[in-house]
Tab-separated table of C-alpha atoms and ligand atoms in Angstrom:
chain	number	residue	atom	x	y	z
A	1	UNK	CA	-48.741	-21.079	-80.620
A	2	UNK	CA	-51.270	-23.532	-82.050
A	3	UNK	CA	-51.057	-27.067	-80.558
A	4	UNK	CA	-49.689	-29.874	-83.298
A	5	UNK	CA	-52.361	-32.272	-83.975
A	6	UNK	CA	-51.829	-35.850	-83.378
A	7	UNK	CA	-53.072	-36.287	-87.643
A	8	UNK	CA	-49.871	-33.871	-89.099
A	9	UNK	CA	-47.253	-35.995	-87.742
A	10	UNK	CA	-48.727	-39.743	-86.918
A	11	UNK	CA	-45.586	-41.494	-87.205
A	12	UNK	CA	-43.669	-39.174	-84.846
A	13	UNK	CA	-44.379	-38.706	-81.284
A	14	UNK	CA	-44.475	-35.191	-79.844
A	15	UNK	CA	-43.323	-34.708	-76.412
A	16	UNK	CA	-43.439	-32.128	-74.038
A	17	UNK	CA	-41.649	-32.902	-70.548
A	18	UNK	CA	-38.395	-34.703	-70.012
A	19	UNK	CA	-40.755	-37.749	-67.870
A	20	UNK	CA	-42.672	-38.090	-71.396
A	21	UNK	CA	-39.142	-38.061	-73.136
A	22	UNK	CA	-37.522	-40.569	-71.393
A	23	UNK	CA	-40.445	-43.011	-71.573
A	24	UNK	CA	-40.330	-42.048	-75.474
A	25	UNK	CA	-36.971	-43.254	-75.517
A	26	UNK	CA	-36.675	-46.346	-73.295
A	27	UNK	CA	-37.445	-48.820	-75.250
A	28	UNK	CA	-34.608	-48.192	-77.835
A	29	UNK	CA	-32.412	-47.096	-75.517
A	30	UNK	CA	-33.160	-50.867	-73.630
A	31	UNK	CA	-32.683	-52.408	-77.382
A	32	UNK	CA	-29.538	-51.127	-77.949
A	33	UNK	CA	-30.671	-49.104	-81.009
A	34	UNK	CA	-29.080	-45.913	-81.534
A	35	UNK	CA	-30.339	-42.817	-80.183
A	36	UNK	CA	-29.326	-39.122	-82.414
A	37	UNK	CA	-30.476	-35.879	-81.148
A	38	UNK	CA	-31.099	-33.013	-83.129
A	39	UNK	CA	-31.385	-29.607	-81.062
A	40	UNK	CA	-33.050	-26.742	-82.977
A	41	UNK	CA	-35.178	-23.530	-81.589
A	42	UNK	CA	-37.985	-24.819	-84.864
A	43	UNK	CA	-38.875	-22.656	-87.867
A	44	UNK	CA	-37.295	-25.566	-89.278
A	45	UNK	CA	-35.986	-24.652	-92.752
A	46	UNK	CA	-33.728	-27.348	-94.882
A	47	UNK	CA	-30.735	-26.890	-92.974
A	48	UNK	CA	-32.506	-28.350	-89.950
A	49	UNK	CA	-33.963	-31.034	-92.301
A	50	UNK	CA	-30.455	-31.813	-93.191
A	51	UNK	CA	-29.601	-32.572	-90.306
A	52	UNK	CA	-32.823	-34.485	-89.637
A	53	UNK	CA	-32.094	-36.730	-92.725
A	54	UNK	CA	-28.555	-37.217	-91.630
A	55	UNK	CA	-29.410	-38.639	-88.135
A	56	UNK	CA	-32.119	-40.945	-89.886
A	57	UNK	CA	-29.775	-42.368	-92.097
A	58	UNK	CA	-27.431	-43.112	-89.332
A	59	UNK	CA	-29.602	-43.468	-86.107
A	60	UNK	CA	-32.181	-45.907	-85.157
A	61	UNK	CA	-34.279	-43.436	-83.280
A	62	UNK	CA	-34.040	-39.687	-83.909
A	63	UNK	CA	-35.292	-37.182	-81.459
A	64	UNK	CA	-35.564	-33.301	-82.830
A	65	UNK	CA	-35.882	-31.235	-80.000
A	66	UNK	CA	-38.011	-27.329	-80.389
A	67	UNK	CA	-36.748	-24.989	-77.857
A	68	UNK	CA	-36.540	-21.177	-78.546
A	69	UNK	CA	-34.228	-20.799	-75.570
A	70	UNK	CA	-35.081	-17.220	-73.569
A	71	UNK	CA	-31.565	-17.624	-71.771
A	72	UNK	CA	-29.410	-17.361	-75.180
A	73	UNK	CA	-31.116	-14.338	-76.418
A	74	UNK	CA	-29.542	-10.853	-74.858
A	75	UNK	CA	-32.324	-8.724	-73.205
A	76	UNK	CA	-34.183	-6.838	-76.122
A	77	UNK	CA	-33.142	-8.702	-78.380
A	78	UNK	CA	-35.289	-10.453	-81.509
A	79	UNK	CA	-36.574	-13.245	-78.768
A	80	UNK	CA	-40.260	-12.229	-79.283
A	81	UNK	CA	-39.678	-11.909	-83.144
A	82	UNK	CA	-38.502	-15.223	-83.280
A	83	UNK	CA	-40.226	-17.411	-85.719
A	84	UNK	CA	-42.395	-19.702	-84.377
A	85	UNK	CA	-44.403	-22.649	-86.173
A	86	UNK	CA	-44.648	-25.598	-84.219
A	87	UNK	CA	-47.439	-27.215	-86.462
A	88	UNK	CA	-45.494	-26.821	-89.633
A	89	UNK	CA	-42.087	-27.988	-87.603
A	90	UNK	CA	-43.760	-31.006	-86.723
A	91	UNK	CA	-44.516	-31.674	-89.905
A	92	UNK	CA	-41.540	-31.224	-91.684
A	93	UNK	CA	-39.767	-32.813	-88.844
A	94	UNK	CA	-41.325	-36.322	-89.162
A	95	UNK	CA	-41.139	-35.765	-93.205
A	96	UNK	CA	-37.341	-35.822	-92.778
A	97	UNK	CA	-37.506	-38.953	-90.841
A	98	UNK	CA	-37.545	-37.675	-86.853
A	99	UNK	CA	-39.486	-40.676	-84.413
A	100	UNK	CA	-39.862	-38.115	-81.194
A	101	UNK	CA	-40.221	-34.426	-80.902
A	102	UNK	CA	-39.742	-33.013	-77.785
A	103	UNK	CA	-41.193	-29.487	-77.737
A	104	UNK	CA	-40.794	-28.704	-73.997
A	105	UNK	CA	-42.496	-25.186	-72.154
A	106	UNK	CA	-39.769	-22.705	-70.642
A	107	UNK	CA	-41.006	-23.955	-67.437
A	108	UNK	CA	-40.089	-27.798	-68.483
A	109	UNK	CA	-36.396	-26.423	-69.023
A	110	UNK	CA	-36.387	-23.661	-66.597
A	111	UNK	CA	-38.650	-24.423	-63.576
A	112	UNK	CA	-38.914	-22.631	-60.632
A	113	UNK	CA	-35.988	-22.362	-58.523
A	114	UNK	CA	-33.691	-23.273	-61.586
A	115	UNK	CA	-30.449	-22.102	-60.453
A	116	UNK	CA	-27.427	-23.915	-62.495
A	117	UNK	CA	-25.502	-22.898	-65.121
A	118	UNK	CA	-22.708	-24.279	-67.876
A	119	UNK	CA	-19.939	-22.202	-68.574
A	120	UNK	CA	-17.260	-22.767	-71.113
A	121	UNK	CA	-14.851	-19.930	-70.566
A	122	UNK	CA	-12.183	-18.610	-73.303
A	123	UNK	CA	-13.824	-19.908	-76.527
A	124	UNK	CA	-16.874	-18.309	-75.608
A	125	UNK	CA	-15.262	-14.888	-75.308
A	126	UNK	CA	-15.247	-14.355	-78.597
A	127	UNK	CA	-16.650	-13.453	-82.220
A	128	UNK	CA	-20.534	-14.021	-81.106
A	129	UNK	CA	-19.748	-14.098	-77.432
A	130	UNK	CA	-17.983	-10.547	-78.248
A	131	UNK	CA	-20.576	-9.192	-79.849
A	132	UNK	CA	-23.810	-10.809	-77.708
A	133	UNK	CA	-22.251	-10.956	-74.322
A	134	UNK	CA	-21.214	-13.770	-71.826
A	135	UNK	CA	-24.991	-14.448	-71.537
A	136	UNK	CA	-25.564	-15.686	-75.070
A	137	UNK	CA	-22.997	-18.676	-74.503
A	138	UNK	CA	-23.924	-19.265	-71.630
A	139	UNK	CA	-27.657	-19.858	-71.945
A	140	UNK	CA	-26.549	-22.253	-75.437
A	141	UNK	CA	-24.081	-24.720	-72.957
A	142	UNK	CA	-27.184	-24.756	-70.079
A	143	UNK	CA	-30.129	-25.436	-72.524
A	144	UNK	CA	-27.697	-28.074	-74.486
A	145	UNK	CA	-26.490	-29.515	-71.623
A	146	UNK	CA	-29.715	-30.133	-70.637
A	147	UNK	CA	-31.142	-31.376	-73.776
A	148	UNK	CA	-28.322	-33.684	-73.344
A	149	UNK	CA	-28.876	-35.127	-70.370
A	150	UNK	CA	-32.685	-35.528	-70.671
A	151	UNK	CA	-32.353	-37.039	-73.686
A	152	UNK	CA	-28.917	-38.477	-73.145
A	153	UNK	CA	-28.429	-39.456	-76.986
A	154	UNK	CA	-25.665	-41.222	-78.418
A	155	UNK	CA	-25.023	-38.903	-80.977
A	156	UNK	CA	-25.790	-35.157	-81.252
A	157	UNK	CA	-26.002	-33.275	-84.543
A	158	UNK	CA	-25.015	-29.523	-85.177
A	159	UNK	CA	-24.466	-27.349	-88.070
A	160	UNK	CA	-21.348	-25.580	-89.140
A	161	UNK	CA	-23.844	-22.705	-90.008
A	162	UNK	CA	-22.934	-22.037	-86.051
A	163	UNK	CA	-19.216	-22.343	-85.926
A	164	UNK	CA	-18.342	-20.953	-82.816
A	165	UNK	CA	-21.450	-22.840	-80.942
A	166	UNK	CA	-20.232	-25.928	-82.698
A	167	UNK	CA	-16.831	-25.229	-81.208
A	168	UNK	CA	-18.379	-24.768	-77.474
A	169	UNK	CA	-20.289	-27.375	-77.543
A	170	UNK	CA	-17.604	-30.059	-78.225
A	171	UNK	CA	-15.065	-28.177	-75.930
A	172	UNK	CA	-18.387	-28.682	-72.975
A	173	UNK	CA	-18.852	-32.036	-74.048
A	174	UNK	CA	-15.425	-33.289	-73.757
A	175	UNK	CA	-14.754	-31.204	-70.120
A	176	UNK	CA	-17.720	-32.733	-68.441
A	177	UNK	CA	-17.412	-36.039	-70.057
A	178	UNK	CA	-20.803	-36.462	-71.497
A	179	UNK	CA	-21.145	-39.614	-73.449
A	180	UNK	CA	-22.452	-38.798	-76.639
A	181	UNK	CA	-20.780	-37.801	-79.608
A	182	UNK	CA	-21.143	-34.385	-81.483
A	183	UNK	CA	-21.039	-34.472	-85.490
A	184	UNK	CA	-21.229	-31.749	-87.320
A	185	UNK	CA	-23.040	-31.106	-90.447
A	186	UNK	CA	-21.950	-28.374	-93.799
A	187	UNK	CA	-23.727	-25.223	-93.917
A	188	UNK	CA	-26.924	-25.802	-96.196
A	189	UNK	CA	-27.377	-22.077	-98.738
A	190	UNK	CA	-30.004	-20.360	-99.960
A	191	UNK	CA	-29.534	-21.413	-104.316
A	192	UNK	CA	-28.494	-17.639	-104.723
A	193	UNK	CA	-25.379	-18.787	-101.717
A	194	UNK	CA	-27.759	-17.077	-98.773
A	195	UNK	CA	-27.198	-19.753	-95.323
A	196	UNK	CA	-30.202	-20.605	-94.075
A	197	UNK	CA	-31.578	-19.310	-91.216
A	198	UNK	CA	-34.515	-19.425	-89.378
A	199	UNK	CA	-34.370	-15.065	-88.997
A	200	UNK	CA	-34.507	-15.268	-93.009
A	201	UNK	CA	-37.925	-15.070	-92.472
A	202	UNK	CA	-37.932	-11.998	-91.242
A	203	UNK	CA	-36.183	-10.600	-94.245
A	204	UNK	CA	-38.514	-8.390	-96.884
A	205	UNK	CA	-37.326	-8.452	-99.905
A	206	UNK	CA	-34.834	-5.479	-99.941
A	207	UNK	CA	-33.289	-6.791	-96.982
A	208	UNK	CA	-33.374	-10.861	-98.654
A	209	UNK	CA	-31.348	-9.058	-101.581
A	210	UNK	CA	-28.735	-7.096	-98.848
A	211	UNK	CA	-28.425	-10.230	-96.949
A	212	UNK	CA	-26.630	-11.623	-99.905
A	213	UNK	CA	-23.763	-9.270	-99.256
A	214	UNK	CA	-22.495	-12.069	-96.228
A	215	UNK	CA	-22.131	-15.179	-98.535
A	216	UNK	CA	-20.572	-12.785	-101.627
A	217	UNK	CA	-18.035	-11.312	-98.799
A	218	UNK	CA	-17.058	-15.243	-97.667
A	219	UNK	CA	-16.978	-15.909	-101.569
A	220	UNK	CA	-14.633	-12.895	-102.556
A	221	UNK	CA	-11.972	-13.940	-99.458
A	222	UNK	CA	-12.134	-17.414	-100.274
A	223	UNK	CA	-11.704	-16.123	-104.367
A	224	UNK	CA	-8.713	-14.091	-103.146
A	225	UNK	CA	-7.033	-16.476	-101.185
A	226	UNK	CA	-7.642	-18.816	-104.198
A	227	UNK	CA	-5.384	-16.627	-105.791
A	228	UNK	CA	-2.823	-16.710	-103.137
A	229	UNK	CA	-3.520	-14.327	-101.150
A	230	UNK	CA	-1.962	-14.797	-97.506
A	231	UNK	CA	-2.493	-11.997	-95.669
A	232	UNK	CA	-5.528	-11.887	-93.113
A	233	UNK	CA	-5.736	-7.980	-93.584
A	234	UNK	CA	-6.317	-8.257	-96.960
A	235	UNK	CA	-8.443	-11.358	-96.628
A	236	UNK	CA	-10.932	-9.378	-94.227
A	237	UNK	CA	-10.587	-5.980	-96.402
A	238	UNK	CA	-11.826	-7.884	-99.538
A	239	UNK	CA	-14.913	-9.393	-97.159
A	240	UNK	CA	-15.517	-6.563	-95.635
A	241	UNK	CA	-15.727	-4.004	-98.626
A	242	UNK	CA	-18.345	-6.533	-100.212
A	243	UNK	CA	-20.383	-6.054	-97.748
A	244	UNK	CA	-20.198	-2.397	-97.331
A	245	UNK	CA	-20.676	-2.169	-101.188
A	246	UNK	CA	-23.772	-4.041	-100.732
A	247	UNK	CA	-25.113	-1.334	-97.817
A	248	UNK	CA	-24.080	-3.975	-94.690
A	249	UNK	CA	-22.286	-2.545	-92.470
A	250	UNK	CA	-20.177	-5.882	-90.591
A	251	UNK	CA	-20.750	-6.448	-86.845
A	252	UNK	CA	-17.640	-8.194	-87.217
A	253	UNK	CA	-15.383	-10.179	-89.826
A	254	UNK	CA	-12.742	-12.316	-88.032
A	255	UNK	CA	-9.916	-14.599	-90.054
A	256	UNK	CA	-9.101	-16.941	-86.888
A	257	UNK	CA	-7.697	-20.640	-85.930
A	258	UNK	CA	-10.383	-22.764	-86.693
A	259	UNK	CA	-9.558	-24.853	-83.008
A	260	UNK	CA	-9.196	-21.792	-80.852
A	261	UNK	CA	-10.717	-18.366	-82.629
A	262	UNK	CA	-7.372	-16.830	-82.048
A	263	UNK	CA	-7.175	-14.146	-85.091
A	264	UNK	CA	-4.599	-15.108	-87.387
A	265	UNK	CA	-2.076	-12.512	-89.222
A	266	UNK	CA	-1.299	-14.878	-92.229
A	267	UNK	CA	-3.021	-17.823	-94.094
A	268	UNK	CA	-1.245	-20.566	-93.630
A	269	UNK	CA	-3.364	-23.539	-92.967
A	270	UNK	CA	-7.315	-23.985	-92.331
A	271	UNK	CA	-8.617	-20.518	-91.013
A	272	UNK	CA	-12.518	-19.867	-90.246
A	273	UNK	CA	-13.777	-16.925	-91.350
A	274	UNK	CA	-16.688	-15.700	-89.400
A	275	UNK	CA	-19.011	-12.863	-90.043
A	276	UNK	CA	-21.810	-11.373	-88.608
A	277	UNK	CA	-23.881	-8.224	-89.572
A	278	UNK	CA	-27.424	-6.684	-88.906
A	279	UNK	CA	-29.722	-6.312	-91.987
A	280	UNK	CA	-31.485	-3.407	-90.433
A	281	UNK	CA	-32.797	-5.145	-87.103
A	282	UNK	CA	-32.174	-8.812	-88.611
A	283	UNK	CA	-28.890	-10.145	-87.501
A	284	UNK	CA	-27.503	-12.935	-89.403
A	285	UNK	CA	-24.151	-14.757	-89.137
A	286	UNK	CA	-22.138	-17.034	-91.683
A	287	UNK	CA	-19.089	-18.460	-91.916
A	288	UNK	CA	-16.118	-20.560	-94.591
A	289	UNK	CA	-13.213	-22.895	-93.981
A	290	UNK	CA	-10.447	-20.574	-95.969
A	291	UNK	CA	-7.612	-22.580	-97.253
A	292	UNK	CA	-4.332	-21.582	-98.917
A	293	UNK	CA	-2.552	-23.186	-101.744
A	294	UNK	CA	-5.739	-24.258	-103.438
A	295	UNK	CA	-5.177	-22.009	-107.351
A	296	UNK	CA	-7.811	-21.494	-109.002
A	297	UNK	CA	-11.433	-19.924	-108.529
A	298	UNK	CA	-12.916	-20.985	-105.896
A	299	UNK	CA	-16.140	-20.068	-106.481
A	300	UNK	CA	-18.035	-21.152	-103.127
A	301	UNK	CA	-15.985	-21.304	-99.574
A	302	UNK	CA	-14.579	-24.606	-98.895
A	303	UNK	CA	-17.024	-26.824	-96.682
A	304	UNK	CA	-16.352	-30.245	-95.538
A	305	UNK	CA	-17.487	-33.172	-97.475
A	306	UNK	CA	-20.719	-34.428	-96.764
A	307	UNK	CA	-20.640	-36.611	-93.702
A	308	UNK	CA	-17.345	-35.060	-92.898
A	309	UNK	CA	-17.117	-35.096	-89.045
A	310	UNK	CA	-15.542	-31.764	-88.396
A	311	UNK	CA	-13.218	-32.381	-85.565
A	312	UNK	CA	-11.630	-29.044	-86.049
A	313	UNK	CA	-13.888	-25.737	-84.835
A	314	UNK	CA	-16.710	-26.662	-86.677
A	315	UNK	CA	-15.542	-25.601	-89.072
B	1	AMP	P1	-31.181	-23.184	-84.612
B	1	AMP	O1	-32.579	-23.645	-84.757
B	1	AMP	O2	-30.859	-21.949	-85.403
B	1	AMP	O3	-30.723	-23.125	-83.170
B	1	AMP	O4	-30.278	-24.300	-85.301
B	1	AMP	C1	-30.378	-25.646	-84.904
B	1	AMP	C2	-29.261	-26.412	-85.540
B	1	AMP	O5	-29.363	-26.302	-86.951
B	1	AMP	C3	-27.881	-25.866	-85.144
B	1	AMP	O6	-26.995	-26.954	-84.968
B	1	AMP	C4	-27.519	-25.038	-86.344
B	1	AMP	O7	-26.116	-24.902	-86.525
B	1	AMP	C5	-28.136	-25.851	-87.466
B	1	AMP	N1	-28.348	-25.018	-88.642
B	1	AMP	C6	-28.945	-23.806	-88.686
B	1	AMP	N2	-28.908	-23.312	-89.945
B	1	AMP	C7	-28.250	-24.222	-90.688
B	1	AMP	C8	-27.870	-24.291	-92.073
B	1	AMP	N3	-28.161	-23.321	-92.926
B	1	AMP	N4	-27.210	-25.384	-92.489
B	1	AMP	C9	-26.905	-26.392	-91.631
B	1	AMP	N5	-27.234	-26.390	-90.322
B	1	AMP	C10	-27.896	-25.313	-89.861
């Protein structure tokens, strides 16, 4: 990884152990001035940056944290493959308006003798915890728990790109108390309706054009229940044909209670429908607020407004 020079990003401080952090942070914290925390594992793309921009607006300090987390990814998984590009992160970072990024080593976060762990048990059982294992969760509630506490923000930013996570990570926040509040921010797409993702990267261009097939399946459930379609059977059926038509076969398509994931039989209010599929050995995940009663094409899934704090899963 090349080191970020100090020219790229003079504005923004770069940071690399929690001692550096918190003497980063002090003075604003001692000023009163509103501290936002923005947690991301880099390859920033402009669903980070909105996110970024969001806390600037709204914070008087913003801190973007770059942490490609080993304890969230399942052994042989894509951790190597994971996009890195710390100098161009930096950049783009302090271009959206960040003041501090902390950029810690695995040893920072995970020194020797590290023993502790956060568990949020139930939520975390399913959809993505289903399909990745217990481990996945678990090493996203340590790592942001930690970021938490070393940077112990006011508020903390997420994106509904991660539903579930977004869902876990209020649940851990609220359990242990922490003092910081968690807003969440609409999935930012691709023009074509693609969610950005820092794996898209990896995509070549067959693969860019199959990876399609997740938005178009959240598009024709949300177009069916539009129409008034109630039924979560036909809901997923119409998702998951789309993709299947498209050559994507889903790792899993789930209609479920946006609060607790529970899989729901029939439409009736707010239901999240989450997907998840491997593009060949790319594995992407999306996600749409379905709602009934709303005639009509809908031509894109409902998201919240912008600055809508989702106090429901993520939603
Ligand atoms: P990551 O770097 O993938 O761990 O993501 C860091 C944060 O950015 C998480 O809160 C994600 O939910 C959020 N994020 C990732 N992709 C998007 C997107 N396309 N739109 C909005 N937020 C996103």
């Amino acid at each position: 990884m090349s080191p970020i020079t100090p020219t790229a990003v003079s504005r923004m401080s770069i940071v690399r152990t929690v001692a550096e952090l918190r003497t980063a942070l002090a003075p604003a914290r001692r000023a009163g001035v509103e501290i936002g925390l923005v947690p991301t594992m880099g390859a920033l793309h402009d669903g980070h940056l909105s996110l970024i921009r969001h806390a600037a607006e709204r914070c008087g300090l913003v801190v973007v944290s770059l942490f490609v987390n080993p304890a969230q990814f399942n052994a042989g998984s894509d951790l190597e493959r994971y996009p890195r590009r710390e100098r161009d992160d930096a950049a783009l970072a302090a271009a959206a308006g960040a003041d501090v990024l902390f950029a810690p080593s695995v040893e920072e976060v995970y020194p020797p003798g590290f023993a502790t762990s956060v568990e949020v048990i139930g939520l975390t059982d399913r959809l993505e915890g289903a399909a990745r294992g217990s481990e996945h969760f678990r090493g996203v509630t340590t790592v942001v728990t930690k970021l938490l506490c070393m940077a112990m923000p006011d508020v903390a930013y997420f994106g509904q790109k991660d539903a579930q996570q977004l869902l876990v990570i209020r649940r851990l926040v609220e359990d242990l108390n922490l003092p910081v509040r968690i807003e969440a921010r609409p999935t930012v797409r691709e023009p074509d309706g693609l969610a950005m993702s820092s794996r898209n990267v990896l995509l070549d261009t067959d693969q860019r054009s199959r990876a399609l097939a997740l938005s178009e399946a959240l598009d024709s459930a949300a177009r069916l229940a539009a129409g008034g379609e109630r039924s979560a059977e036909a809901l997923l059926a119409a998702a998951s044909d789309t993709m299947r038509a498209s050559g994507v076969v889903p790792d899993y398509v789930a209609l479920v209670e946006p609060d607790t994931l529970e899989p729901i039989d029939r439409l009736s209010g707010d239901a999240l429908l989450a997907i998840a599929a491997r593009i060949d050995d790319v594995r992407l995940i999306d996600n749409a607020i379905l709602r009934p009663g709303r005639a009509g094409s809908a031509s894109r899934p409902s998201q919240p407004l912008p600055g809508e704090t989702i106090t429901t899963c993520n939603a």
